[in-house]
Amino acid sequence: MTIETQPRTDIRQVEYTVTLDSKTPTGPIQDRWDQHKFDMKLISPANRRRFTIIIVGTGLAGGSAAATLAEMGYNVIAFCYQDSPRRAHSIAAQGGINAAKNYRNDGDSIYRLFYDTVKGGDFRSRESNVYRLAQVSVNIIDQCVAQGVPFAREYGGLLDNRSFGGAQVARTFYARGQTGQQLLLGAYQALARQIGLGKVRMHTRTEMLDLILINGRARGIVTRDMTTGKIERHVADAVVLATGGYGNVFYLSTNAKGCNATAIWRAHKRGAYFANPCFTQIHPTCIPVTGDHQSKLTLMSESLRNDGRIWVPKKIGDKRDPRDIPEDERYYFLEERYPSFGNLVPRDVASRNAKAVCDEGRGVGPSGLGVYLDFADAISRLGVQTIRDRYGNLFDIYEKITGEDPYTVPMRIYPAVHYTMGGLWVDYELQSTIPGLFVIGEANFSDHGANRLGASALMQGLADGYFVLPYTIGNYLAQTKLEKVSVDDPAAREVEAEVNQRITNLLSINGKRSVDSFHRELGNLMWNNCGMARNEAGLKEALRRIPEIRAEFYENVRVLGEKEAINQSLEKAGRVADFMELAELMCIDALHRTESCGGHFREESQTPEGEAQRDDANFSYVAAWEYTGNGARPALNKEPLNFEYVKPSQRSYK
Amino acid sequence: MTGVMTLYQTSIGKKVVMAVTGAILLGFVFVHMFGNLKIYSGPVALNEYAEQLRYLGKPIFGHEQLLWIARVVLLGAVVMHITSAVQLTMQSNSSRPLPYSVNTRTQPAYRYASYTMRWGGVVLFLFIIFHLLHFTFGVVGYSSGQFVNPHGGVYEVYNNVVYGFMNPIVSIFYIAAMIALGLHIYHGTWSMFQTLGISNEKVSGTLRGFAAALALVIALGNISIPIAVLTGIIGLS
Amino acid sequence: MDLRLRIWRQKNKNTTGKLVTYELPGISPDMSFLEMLDVLNERLIEQGEEPVAFDHDCREGICGMCGLVINGVAHGPEVTTTCQLHMRHFKDGDTITIEPWRAKAFPILKDLVVDRSAFDRIIQAGGYISVSTGGTPDANAILISKESADAAMDAAACIGCGACVAACPNGSAMLFTGAKIAHLSHLPQGQPERYDRVRNMVQAMDAEGFGGCTNYGECAAVCPKEIKLDVIARMNGDLIKSTFLSSGTRKMGPNATRNGK
């Protein structure tokens, strides 16, 4: 096995190849999905049982897709790395799910949700996809209520809504602070029903380690049973990846510890294009890091910024108790720099400014990576009880983790990675560039452009799983002549041999450093050089360093334990190995996209006020990267973006 | 009937059996205690009460007929109560093959009763046997000539009781058994409300209070008698 | 902080395990309990000893993956998940005993990792509403009182971590099963299958080898989501009702007959 450890110094000479066909329908945008549904070929109910579909991941997207396809009559084999499909990280979403129901009579509509999402994505998403998302959003709520999702209600018995993420309408449905959990349990219950009925064969504690292609089509996967260590081949008529995002490249993120990019990265290396890998979203209000031991970051709802004032000490290195720092020695940097929006500037602006003041040495807390979010003014203005009613549960979470009482001591917050808009490239039918490989949920790049709006991730996951994929996969299966394949196909055996080789290699290095230490090093590099704000020098530096880290990893990593047993170090090693390759692609993408847009902020491209400056003339496209072999430069393929309905405009928050 | 059997096969069904039989036994224990308190009205009242019990249900039931029916029902209830308890205990024991090396209870002290149900039940079973041998058959705890068996048609129940409790060891055993009964009734009654699905968030506090009051009344009512004998408040007639 | 840890080490399902003592100096009170174990594992790797296996994922108290019995208490001294427990609740010099969930229905796979798939099978036996995707009425077509929605949500907050089973001296899964039944039975959508569901789920629960309930209340005392014992009473009541109703005889889940589907 050859390991790619040489720096790619020539990354600026990327190759421009084909223009991708997204199979986007034409005609009036309101009719496109309906027309497309009619145009797609169907498989009759009686014939569906002849087809088997593999689904990897059982979060909102994968779980809903597995349940729905099984209900339709397909045979489904589903996989998750957790011990139960109920635990996928969709469960951690707090705020809510958007739907264009207009239950509040405040002027919401499918078109408005579509408009907000395209604009929020900073004009880097596909209009047709976004419109479809807004269309099916209303069905999602109906479906979830029928499943028994206990959404918040008003006294009259109707569903309650709240506004979220700066939207001017209240279209967010929620179940206390646990909306993601409740939606996932809805999908999980539907999935459990199909498992009970024998229509879904569920493999828990099993992770996908590679994709099997036969005659150019995705026909199966190679997995490792994480309990026994057994490597297995599974074949089917189509493969669906619903494995979530890759925020854990940064080591510290709000993702679950197990979230990983191995499935999509292996698919990428087998031919699936990776779109916009540099589009990552940073959330401004997370609980800061306390030390090197930190293993993950916890998000606090953005709503805190409605009443909290963000500040740092004016004096560099001021270590006084925040309550002893007089008013005139405090720097309310958002209020001063953005007088009209103040503390309520968008996520990316707030995050970048917090990082900037910390870089100047004004950061607070033991690590110096934090800013105060102070409720003292709000408490004296509104009273403790009002603040408790609004934010009580968030204050409790904060106190549990930090041991500090935010009613008396200012909270400390710092931005953290929590969502990746990039992912495997898919067409309108959610099919990747590998025929028969479908990608849904956060794992694909599709609907959020360069920035995702709050309460839209849950919506997209369920839209893909319940209402889009179940139609489009049928179209593929109906049109494709699929020869019979078995797990003993030579192609499948070959992939398994490669997987075994990789595992044996990781176990045999027996160096000195733990997997986590490499992951931390990589994460730190990515956070500093490909995080909130990026520049050419930093990205080039990262591109020089990543191959060095990777080279050391393959010489000096220590993975103890056995292959054929539970081995959490081995699991992590495989994932980190893939993160190290993906990190490089993220930097290449970030370097090539010299404009700023949404979550991607290039310091070279900003307005005089310091806002993200898009370059629509040169970058109004999806960058879909093609793997061209070990050590070779990835090839850039472009899918041009056309905005027929929502015309691109510049954001301003002054 | 198949539905009832299906129910019984579940662990909850066995709990239902315990709840229903427990309720029967609880009713008996309460009436028994209430009857016993006639001792404070003097020997005539208590002896008459003992005699009249034989004519319970008159005129529909003949001499001792209803009493025997009650005895059969009670015996059946005891057997079913114990059988279910043994089955549930075995199920529980097998469900945790290896114990924790550190055992910590998180529950407040008033839930102590819940941890004494099984051994407390065994103690009560042994107590019932003693109690029958003692007050019913008079074969233990008496010096010769003290006990008069009512089967002879002479009702000297009052003196039987006083003689019985004049033995301090017997009295202490009775008092200890009544404390065990109180704990058993407290947790058992509340459990019954849980098992029968009567409890919910709104009423559970009230039901707990009711269980505690019932346990207290039964235990104290019974305990008062040996204490009254030992302190001389009640003497031989 | 310097700690002494006594940790259950067990190679696999088929071997017996034992408590092994580790000295762990230099722990920060800001660490979470699992981060403390991360530090231990890093040091074990340094020494060439295999790290301790334990389950964890989201580390923000919602996925239900983590769960350790800490000094005899499931999830440790605070009423929260193990991942949300922080070391400031311990003292310098403490000895901490860490064991896995212990129950016949939760076999130990390795060290502190147990197999909780029994919970999934209980849900598969009926812990759902049989609606397929599509064809559902408008979400506001059926009114649900706020009280019912809140009661359903209280029960639905269960994260399926298994602490209730671990804490129960009987190894009973009544709180978990009762929570799912209560969640669905508080909603109008859950009514058509209410009595079928309870019977099928209770039977599945017993078949997995969990113990019966004797109302100790240990389960509710350690539940990180503070599920109340009332869900158990509700399940009991529903099961009794199912016995006397003509409905409640359909087999759901893996036992479903073809036309029962």
PDB file of N, CA, C and O in Angstrom, chain A residues 254 281-286 299-302 347 351 414-418:
ATOM      1  N   THR A 254     -18.942  20.380  17.608  1.00  0.00           N
ATOM      2  CA  THR A 254     -20.138  19.995  18.354  1.00  0.00           C
ATOM      3  C   THR A 254     -20.659  18.637  17.885  1.00  0.00           C
ATOM      4  O   THR A 254     -21.685  18.184  18.359  1.00  0.00           O
ATOM      5  N   GLN A 281     -19.598  25.414   8.777  1.00  0.00           N
ATOM      6  CA  GLN A 281     -20.253  26.467   9.549  1.00  0.00           C
ATOM      7  C   GLN A 281     -19.746  26.486  10.982  1.00  0.00           C
ATOM      8  O   GLN A 281     -19.617  25.449  11.619  1.00  0.00           O
ATOM      9  N   ILE A 282     -19.450  27.677  11.440  1.00  0.00           N
ATOM     10  CA  ILE A 282     -18.965  27.879  12.792  1.00  0.00           C
ATOM     11  C   ILE A 282     -20.082  28.523  13.601  1.00  0.00           C
ATOM     12  O   ILE A 282     -20.685  29.499  13.159  1.00  0.00           O
ATOM     13  N   HIS A 283     -20.354  27.974  14.744  1.00  0.00           N
ATOM     14  CA  HIS A 283     -21.418  28.510  15.592  1.00  0.00           C
ATOM     15  C   HIS A 283     -20.784  29.390  16.666  1.00  0.00           C
ATOM     16  O   HIS A 283     -19.847  28.961  17.326  1.00  0.00           O
ATOM     17  N   PRO A 284     -21.285  30.612  16.847  1.00  0.00           N
ATOM     18  CA  PRO A 284     -20.576  31.524  17.756  1.00  0.00           C
ATOM     19  C   PRO A 284     -20.742  31.212  19.240  1.00  0.00           C
ATOM     20  O   PRO A 284     -19.870  31.551  20.024  1.00  0.00           O
ATOM     21  N   THR A 285     -21.860  30.615  19.641  1.00  0.00           N
ATOM     22  CA  THR A 285     -22.091  30.504  21.086  1.00  0.00           C
ATOM     23  C   THR A 285     -21.925  29.067  21.571  1.00  0.00           C
ATOM     24  O   THR A 285     -22.896  28.344  21.750  1.00  0.00           O
ATOM     25  N   CYS A 286     -20.661  28.679  21.758  1.00  0.00           N
ATOM     26  CA  CYS A 286     -20.382  27.386  22.361  1.00  0.00           C
ATOM     27  C   CYS A 286     -19.650  27.617  23.667  1.00  0.00           C
ATOM     28  O   CYS A 286     -19.083  28.677  23.896  1.00  0.00           O
ATOM     29  N   LEU A 299     -22.805  23.169  22.299  1.00  0.00           N
ATOM     30  CA  LEU A 299     -23.453  24.331  21.730  1.00  0.00           C
ATOM     31  C   LEU A 299     -24.434  24.934  22.728  1.00  0.00           C
ATOM     32  O   LEU A 299     -25.081  24.228  23.460  1.00  0.00           O
ATOM     33  N   MET A 300     -24.514  26.258  22.727  1.00  0.00           N
ATOM     34  CA  MET A 300     -25.582  26.925  23.472  1.00  0.00           C
ATOM     35  C   MET A 300     -26.428  27.649  22.433  1.00  0.00           C
ATOM     36  O   MET A 300     -25.900  28.256  21.513  1.00  0.00           O
ATOM     37  N   SER A 301     -27.739  27.604  22.619  1.00  0.00           N
ATOM     38  CA  SER A 301     -28.603  28.186  21.598  1.00  0.00           C
ATOM     39  C   SER A 301     -28.228  29.642  21.326  1.00  0.00           C
ATOM     40  O   SER A 301     -27.908  30.414  22.215  1.00  0.00           O
ATOM     41  N   GLU A 302     -28.327  29.961  20.043  1.00  0.00           N
ATOM     42  CA  GLU A 302     -28.003  31.301  19.600  1.00  0.00           C
ATOM     43  C   GLU A 302     -28.906  32.365  20.192  1.00  0.00           C
ATOM     44  O   GLU A 302     -28.563  33.537  20.234  1.00  0.00           O
ATOM     45  N   ARG A 347     -24.169  34.596  12.423  1.00  0.00           N
ATOM     46  CA  ARG A 347     -23.237  33.665  13.042  1.00  0.00           C
ATOM     47  C   ARG A 347     -21.789  33.880  12.621  1.00  0.00           C
ATOM     48  O   ARG A 347     -20.887  33.934  13.453  1.00  0.00           O
ATOM     49  N   SER A 351     -18.722  35.145  15.014  1.00  0.00           N
ATOM     50  CA  SER A 351     -17.636  34.193  15.259  1.00  0.00           C
ATOM     51  C   SER A 351     -16.286  34.796  14.901  1.00  0.00           C
ATOM     52  O   SER A 351     -15.333  34.727  15.676  1.00  0.00           O
ATOM     53  N   TYR A 414     -17.306  30.780  23.018  1.00  0.00           N
ATOM     54  CA  TYR A 414     -16.329  30.799  21.937  1.00  0.00           C
ATOM     55  C   TYR A 414     -16.928  30.039  20.756  1.00  0.00           C
ATOM     56  O   TYR A 414     -17.697  29.113  20.953  1.00  0.00           O
ATOM     57  N   PRO A 415     -16.571  30.421  19.545  1.00  0.00           N
ATOM     58  CA  PRO A 415     -17.152  29.733  18.386  1.00  0.00           C
ATOM     59  C   PRO A 415     -16.643  28.296  18.251  1.00  0.00           C
ATOM     60  O   PRO A 415     -15.543  27.973  18.686  1.00  0.00           O
ATOM     61  N   ALA A 416     -17.457  27.468  17.619  1.00  0.00           N
ATOM     62  CA  ALA A 416     -17.048  26.084  17.370  1.00  0.00           C
ATOM     63  C   ALA A 416     -17.670  25.580  16.072  1.00  0.00           C
ATOM     64  O   ALA A 416     -18.743  26.027  15.667  1.00  0.00           O
ATOM     65  N   VAL A 417     -16.972  24.651  15.455  1.00  0.00           N
ATOM     66  CA  VAL A 417     -17.464  24.022  14.227  1.00  0.00           C
ATOM     67  C   VAL A 417     -18.691  23.187  14.561  1.00  0.00           C
ATOM     68  O   VAL A 417     -18.671  22.445  15.538  1.00  0.00           O
ATOM     69  N   HIS A 418     -19.752  23.306  13.768  1.00  0.00           N
ATOM     70  CA  HIS A 418     -20.859  22.411  14.080  1.00  0.00           C
ATOM     71  C   HIS A 418     -21.610  21.880  12.872  1.00  0.00           C
ATOM     72  O   HIS A 418     -22.472  21.020  13.025  1.00  0.00           O
TER      73      HIS A 418
END
